[in-house]
Short mmCIF file of C-alpha atoms in Angstrom, two decimals:
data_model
loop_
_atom_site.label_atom_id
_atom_site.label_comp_id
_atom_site.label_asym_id
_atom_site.label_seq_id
_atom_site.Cartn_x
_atom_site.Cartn_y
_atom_site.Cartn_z
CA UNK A 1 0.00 0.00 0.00
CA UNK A 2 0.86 3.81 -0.23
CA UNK A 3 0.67 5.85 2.59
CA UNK A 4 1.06 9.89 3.15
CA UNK A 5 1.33 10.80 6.34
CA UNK A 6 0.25 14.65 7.43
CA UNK A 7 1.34 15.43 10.90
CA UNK A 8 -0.69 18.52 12.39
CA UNK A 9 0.75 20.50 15.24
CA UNK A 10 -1.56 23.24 16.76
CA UNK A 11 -4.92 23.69 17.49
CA UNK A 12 -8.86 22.36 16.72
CA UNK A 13 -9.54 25.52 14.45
CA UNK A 14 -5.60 25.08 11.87
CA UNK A 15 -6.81 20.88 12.09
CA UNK A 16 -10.50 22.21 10.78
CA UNK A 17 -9.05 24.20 8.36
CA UNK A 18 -6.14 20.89 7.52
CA UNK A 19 -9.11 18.95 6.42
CA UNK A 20 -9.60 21.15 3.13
CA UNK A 21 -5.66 20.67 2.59
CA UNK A 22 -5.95 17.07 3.20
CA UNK A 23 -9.36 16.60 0.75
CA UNK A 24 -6.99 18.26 -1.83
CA UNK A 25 -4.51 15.92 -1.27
CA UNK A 26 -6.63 13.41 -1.95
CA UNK A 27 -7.69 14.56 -4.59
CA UNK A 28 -4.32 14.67 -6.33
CA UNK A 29 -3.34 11.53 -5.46
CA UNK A 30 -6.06 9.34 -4.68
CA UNK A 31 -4.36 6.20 -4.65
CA UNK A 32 -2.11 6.84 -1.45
CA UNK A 33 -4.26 6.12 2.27
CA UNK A 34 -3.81 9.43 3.96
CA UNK A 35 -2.49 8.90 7.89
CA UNK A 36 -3.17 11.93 9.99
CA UNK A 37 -1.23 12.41 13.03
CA UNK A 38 -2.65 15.20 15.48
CA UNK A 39 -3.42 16.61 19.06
CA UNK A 40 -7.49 16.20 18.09
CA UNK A 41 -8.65 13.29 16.39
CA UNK A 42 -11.74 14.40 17.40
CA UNK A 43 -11.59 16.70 14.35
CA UNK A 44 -10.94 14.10 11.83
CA UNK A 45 -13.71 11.15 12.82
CA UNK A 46 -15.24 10.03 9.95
CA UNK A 47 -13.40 11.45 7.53
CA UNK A 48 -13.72 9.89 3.78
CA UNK A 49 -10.41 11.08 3.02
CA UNK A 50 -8.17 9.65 6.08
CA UNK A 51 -6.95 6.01 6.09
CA UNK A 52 -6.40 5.86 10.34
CA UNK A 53 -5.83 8.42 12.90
CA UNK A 54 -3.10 8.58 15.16
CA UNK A 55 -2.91 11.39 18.35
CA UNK A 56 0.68 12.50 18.94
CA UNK A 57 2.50 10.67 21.35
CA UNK A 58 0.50 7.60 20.43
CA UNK A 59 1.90 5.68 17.64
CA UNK A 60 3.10 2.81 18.57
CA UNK A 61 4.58 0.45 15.83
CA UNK A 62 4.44 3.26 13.63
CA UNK A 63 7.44 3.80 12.08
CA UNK A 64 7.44 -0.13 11.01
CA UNK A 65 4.50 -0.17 9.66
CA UNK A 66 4.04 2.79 7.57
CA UNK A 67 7.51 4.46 7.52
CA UNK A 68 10.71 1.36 6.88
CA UNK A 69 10.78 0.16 3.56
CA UNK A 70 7.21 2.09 2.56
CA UNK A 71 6.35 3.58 -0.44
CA UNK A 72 5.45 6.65 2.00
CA UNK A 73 5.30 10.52 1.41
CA UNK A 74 5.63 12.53 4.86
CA UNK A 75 4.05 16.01 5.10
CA UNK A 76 5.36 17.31 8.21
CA UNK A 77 5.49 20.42 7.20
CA UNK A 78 4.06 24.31 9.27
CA UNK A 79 2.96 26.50 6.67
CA UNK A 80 2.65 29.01 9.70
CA UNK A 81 6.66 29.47 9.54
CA UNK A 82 6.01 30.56 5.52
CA UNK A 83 6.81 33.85 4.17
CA UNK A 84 3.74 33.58 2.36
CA UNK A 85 1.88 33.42 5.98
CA UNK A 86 4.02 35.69 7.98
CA UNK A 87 3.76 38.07 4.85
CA UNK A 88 -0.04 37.65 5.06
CA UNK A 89 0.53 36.64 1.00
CA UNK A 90 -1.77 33.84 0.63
CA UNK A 91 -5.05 32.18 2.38
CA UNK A 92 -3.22 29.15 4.09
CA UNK A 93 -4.91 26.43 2.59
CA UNK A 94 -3.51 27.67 -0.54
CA UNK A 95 0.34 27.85 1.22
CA UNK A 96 -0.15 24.08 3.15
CA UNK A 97 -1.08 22.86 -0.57
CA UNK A 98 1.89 24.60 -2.50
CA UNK A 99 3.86 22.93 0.36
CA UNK A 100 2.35 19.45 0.32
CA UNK A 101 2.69 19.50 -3.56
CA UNK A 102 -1.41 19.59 -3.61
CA UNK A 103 -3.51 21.63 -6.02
CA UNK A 104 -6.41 23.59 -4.11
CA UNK A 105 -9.84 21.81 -5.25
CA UNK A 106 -11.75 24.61 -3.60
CA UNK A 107 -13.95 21.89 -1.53
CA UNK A 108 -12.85 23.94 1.67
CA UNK A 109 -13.06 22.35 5.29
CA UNK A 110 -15.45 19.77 6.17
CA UNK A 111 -16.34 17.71 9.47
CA UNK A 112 -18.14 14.51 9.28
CA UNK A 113 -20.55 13.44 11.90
CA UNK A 114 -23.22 10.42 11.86
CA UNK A 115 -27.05 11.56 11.76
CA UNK A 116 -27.11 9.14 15.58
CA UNK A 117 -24.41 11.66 16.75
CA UNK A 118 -26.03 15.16 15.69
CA UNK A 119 -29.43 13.93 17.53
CA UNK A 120 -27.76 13.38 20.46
CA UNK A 121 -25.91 16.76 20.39
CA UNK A 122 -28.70 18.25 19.32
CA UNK A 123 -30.68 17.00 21.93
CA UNK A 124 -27.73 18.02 24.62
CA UNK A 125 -28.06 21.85 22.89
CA UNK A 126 -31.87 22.08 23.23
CA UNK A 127 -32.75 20.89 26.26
CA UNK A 128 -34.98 23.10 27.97
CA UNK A 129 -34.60 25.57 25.85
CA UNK A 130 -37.36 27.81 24.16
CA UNK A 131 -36.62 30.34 22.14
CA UNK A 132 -33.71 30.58 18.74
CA UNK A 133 -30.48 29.57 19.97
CA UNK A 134 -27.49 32.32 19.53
CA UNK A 135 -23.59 31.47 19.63
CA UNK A 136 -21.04 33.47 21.23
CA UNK A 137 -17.60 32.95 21.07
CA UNK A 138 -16.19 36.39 22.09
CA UNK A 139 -12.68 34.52 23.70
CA UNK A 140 -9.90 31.86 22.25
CA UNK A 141 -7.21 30.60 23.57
CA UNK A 142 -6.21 27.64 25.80
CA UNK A 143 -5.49 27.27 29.24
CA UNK A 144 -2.40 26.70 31.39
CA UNK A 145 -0.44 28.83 33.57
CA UNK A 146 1.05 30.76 30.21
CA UNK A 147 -2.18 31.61 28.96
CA UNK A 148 -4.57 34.52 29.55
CA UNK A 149 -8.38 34.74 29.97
CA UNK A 150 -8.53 37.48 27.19
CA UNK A 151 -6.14 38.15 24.44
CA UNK A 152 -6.68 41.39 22.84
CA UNK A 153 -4.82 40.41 19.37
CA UNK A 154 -8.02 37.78 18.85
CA UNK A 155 -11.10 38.22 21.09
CA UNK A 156 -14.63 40.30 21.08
CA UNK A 157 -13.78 43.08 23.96
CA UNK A 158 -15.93 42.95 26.43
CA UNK A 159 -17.47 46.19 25.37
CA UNK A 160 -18.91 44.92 22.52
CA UNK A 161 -20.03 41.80 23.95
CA UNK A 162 -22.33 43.30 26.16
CA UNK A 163 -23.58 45.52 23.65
CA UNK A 164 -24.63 42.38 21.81
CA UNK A 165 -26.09 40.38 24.40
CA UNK A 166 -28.13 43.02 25.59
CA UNK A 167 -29.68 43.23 22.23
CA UNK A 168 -30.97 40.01 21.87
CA UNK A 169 -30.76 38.05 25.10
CA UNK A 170 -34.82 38.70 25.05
CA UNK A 171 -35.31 37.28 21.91
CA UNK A 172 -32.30 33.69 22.04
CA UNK A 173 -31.12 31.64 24.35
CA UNK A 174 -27.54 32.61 23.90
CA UNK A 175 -24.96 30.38 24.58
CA UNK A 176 -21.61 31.48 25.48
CA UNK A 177 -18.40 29.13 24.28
CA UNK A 178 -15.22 29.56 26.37
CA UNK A 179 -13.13 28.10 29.15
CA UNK A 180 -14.22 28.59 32.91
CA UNK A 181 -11.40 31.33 33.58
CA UNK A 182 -12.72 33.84 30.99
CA UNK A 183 -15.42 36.72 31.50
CA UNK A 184 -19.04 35.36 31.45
CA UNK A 185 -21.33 38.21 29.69
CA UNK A 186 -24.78 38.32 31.79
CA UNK A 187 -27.93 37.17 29.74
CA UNK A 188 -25.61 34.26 28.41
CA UNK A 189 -25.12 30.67 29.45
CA UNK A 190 -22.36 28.32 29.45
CA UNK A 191 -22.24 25.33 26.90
CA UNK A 192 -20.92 21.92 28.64
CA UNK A 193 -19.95 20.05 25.56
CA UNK A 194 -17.16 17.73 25.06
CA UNK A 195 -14.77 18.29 22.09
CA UNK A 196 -16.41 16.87 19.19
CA UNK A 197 -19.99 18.02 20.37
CA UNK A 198 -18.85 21.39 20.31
CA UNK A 199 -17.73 21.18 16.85
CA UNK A 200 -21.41 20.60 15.75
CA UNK A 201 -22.63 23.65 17.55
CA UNK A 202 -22.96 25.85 14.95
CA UNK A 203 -24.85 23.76 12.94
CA UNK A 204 -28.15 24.21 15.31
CA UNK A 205 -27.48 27.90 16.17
CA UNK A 206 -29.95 30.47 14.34
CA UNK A 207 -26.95 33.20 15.17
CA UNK A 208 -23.31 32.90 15.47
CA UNK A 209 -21.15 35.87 16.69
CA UNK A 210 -17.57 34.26 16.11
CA UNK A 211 -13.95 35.19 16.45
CA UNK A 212 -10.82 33.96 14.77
CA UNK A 213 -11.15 30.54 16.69
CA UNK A 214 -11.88 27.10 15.85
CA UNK A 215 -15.77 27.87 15.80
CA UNK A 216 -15.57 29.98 12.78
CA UNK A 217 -13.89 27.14 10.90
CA UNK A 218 -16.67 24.58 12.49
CA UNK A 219 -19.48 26.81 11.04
CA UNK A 220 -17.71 27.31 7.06
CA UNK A 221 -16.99 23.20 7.34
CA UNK A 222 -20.90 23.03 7.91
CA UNK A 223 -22.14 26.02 5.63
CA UNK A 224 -23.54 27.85 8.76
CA UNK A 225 -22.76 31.90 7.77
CA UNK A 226 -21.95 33.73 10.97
CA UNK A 227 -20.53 37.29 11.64
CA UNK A 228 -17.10 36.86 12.86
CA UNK A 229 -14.40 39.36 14.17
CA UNK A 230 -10.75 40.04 13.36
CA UNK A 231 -8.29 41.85 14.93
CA UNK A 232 -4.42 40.97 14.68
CA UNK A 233 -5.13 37.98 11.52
CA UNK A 234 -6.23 38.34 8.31
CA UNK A 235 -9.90 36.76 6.87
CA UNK A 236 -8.07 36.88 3.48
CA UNK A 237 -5.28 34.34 4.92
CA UNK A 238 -7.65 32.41 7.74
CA UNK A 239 -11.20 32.87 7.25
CA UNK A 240 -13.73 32.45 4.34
CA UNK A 241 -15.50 35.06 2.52
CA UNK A 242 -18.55 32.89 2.84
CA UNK A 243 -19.01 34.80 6.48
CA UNK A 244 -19.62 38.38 6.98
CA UNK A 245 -16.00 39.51 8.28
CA UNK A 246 -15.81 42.79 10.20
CA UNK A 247 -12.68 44.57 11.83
CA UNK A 248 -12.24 47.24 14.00
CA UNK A 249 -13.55 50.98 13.31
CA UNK A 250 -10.76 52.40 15.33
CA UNK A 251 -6.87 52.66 13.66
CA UNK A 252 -3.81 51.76 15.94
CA UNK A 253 -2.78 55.16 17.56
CA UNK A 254 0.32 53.51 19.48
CA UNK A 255 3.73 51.97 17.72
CA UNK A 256 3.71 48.80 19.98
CA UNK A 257 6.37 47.18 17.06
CA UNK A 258 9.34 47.05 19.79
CA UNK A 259 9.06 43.75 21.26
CA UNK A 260 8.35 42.29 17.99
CA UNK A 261 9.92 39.53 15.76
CA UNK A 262 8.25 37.99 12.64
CA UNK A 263 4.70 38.68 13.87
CA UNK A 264 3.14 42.08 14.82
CA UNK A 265 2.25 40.88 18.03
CA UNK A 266 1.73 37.86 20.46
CA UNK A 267 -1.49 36.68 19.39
CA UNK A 268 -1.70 35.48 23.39
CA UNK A 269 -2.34 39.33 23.70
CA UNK A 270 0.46 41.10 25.71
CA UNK A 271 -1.41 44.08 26.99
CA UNK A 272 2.15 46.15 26.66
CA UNK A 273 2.01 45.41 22.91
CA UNK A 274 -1.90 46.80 22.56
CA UNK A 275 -1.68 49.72 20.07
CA UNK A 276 -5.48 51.17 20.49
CA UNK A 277 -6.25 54.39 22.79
CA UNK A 278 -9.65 52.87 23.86
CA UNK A 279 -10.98 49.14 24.93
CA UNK A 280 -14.11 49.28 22.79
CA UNK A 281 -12.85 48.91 19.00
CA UNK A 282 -15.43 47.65 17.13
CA UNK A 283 -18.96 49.29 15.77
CA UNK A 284 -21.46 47.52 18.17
CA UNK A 285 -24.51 48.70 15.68
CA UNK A 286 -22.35 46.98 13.20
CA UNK A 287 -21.83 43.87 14.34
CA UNK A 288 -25.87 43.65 15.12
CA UNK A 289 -26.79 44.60 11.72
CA UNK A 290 -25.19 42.19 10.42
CA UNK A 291 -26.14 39.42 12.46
CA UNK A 292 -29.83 40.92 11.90
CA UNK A 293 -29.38 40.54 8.28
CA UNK A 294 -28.79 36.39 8.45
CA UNK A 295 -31.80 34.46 8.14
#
């Protein structure tokens, strides 16, 4: 048999997005099983494309059965060290295919889930609940003693959070994604979901206020249009015109540029590297327009 293996290293939202790179893949080589290596499998369940799955730091008898004396391709590759990335040049499933020798078939992510498992999630999602359901995902990030409950480079402030919720917490149940350290917005309520049953969330959402995180990738992968915010990245190199993309209506007033390298700025969100002279950066009325506007 031929194998390719494609290791992923980083988070749930860059292995959403790998799935579009790995379809293309696929797609120009068809007759090699693909072999994904990653920190969330979860991600890549039922996948048409994808031979097995291995998690990191779980591949035992790997090397001698895929690797020694196998007609193997390995795609180990971080398109996030690219100039095209770093020089915001390219979306990045265009630079991970140019990398991985792939061409682009435009398919975009996907996530694959059986019609048993979306009735149970659904089921989790609804219960009890009355009215139109609204997603919020206003912070990203991880946790650990390095990380921070709000990173400025990548999440909703607060500001306009509020604003939001106090628009239409009469009118949806609004559910509010993020890890127990970060702000809770009253009128919103936390979403207890494992890994995979989050990824389905935005498929039973009537309105999904998003950031650059893994949800926005979860809703293109399942054709669910949401309004999603940008700060420090690019939509044109990590989100999808398919979704209404909005950035700030304030310009940087401080030159924060001298503790930094290849990047801007730490997208953890150093607060000594925020270059705004107020916390509330985005158009409020904007961002409810908009979401008013999506059936």
């Amino acid at each position: 048999m031929k194998y390719s293996i494609f290791h992923v290293e980083g988070g749930i939202g860059k292995n959403i997005l790998a799935t579009a790179v790995v379809s293309s893949v696929k797609s120009t080589d068809p007759e090699r099983n693909i072999i994904v290596v990653t920190a969330w499998p979860q991600v890549w369940f039922n996948n048409p494309n994808v031979y097995q799955i291995y998690p990191i730091g779980q591949a035992a008898n790997f090397y001698k059965n895929f690797v020694k004396e196998k007609d193997t391709k390995i795609f180990r590759i971080d398109p996030y060290h690219t100039e095209d990335y770093i020089l915001n040049k390219k979306h990045l499933i265009d630079i991970w295919c140019d990398l991985v020798g792939a061409q682009n078939n435009g398919v975009g992510p996907k996530l694959f889930f059986s019609p048993l498992e979306l009735q149970s999630i659904q089921a989790k999602i609804l219960n009890g609940v009355t009215k139109p359901i609204f997603l919020l995902h206003a912070n990203g990030g991880g946790v650990g003693p390095h990380s921070r409950p709000y990173s400025w480079y990548r999440d909703l402030p607060l500001q306009n959070a509020v604003d939001v919720v106090e628009y239409f917490k009469n009118d949806f149940h609004i559910y509010q994604l993020g890890y127990e350290d970060q702000t809770k917005i009253p009128g919103t309520n936390p979403l207890k979901l494992d890994t995979r049953e989050v990824l389905a969330t935005p498929l039973f959402c009537r309105k999904r206020l998003l950031i650059d995180s893994f949800s926005q990738h979860a809703a293109r992968a399942f054709g669910q249009k949401s309004v999603v915010c940008w700060i420090g990245n690019k939509p044109e190199v990590l989100g999808y015109d398919f979704h209404v993309n909005l950035n700030p209506n304030v310009e940087p007033v401080y030159d924060t540029l001298h503790s930094s390298y290849l990047d801007d700025a730490d997208i953890g969100g150093n607060p000594i590297q925020f270059p705004y002279d107020r916390l509330k950066i985005f158009d409020s009325n904007e961002i409810i327009n908009n979401l008013v506007s999506i059936p």
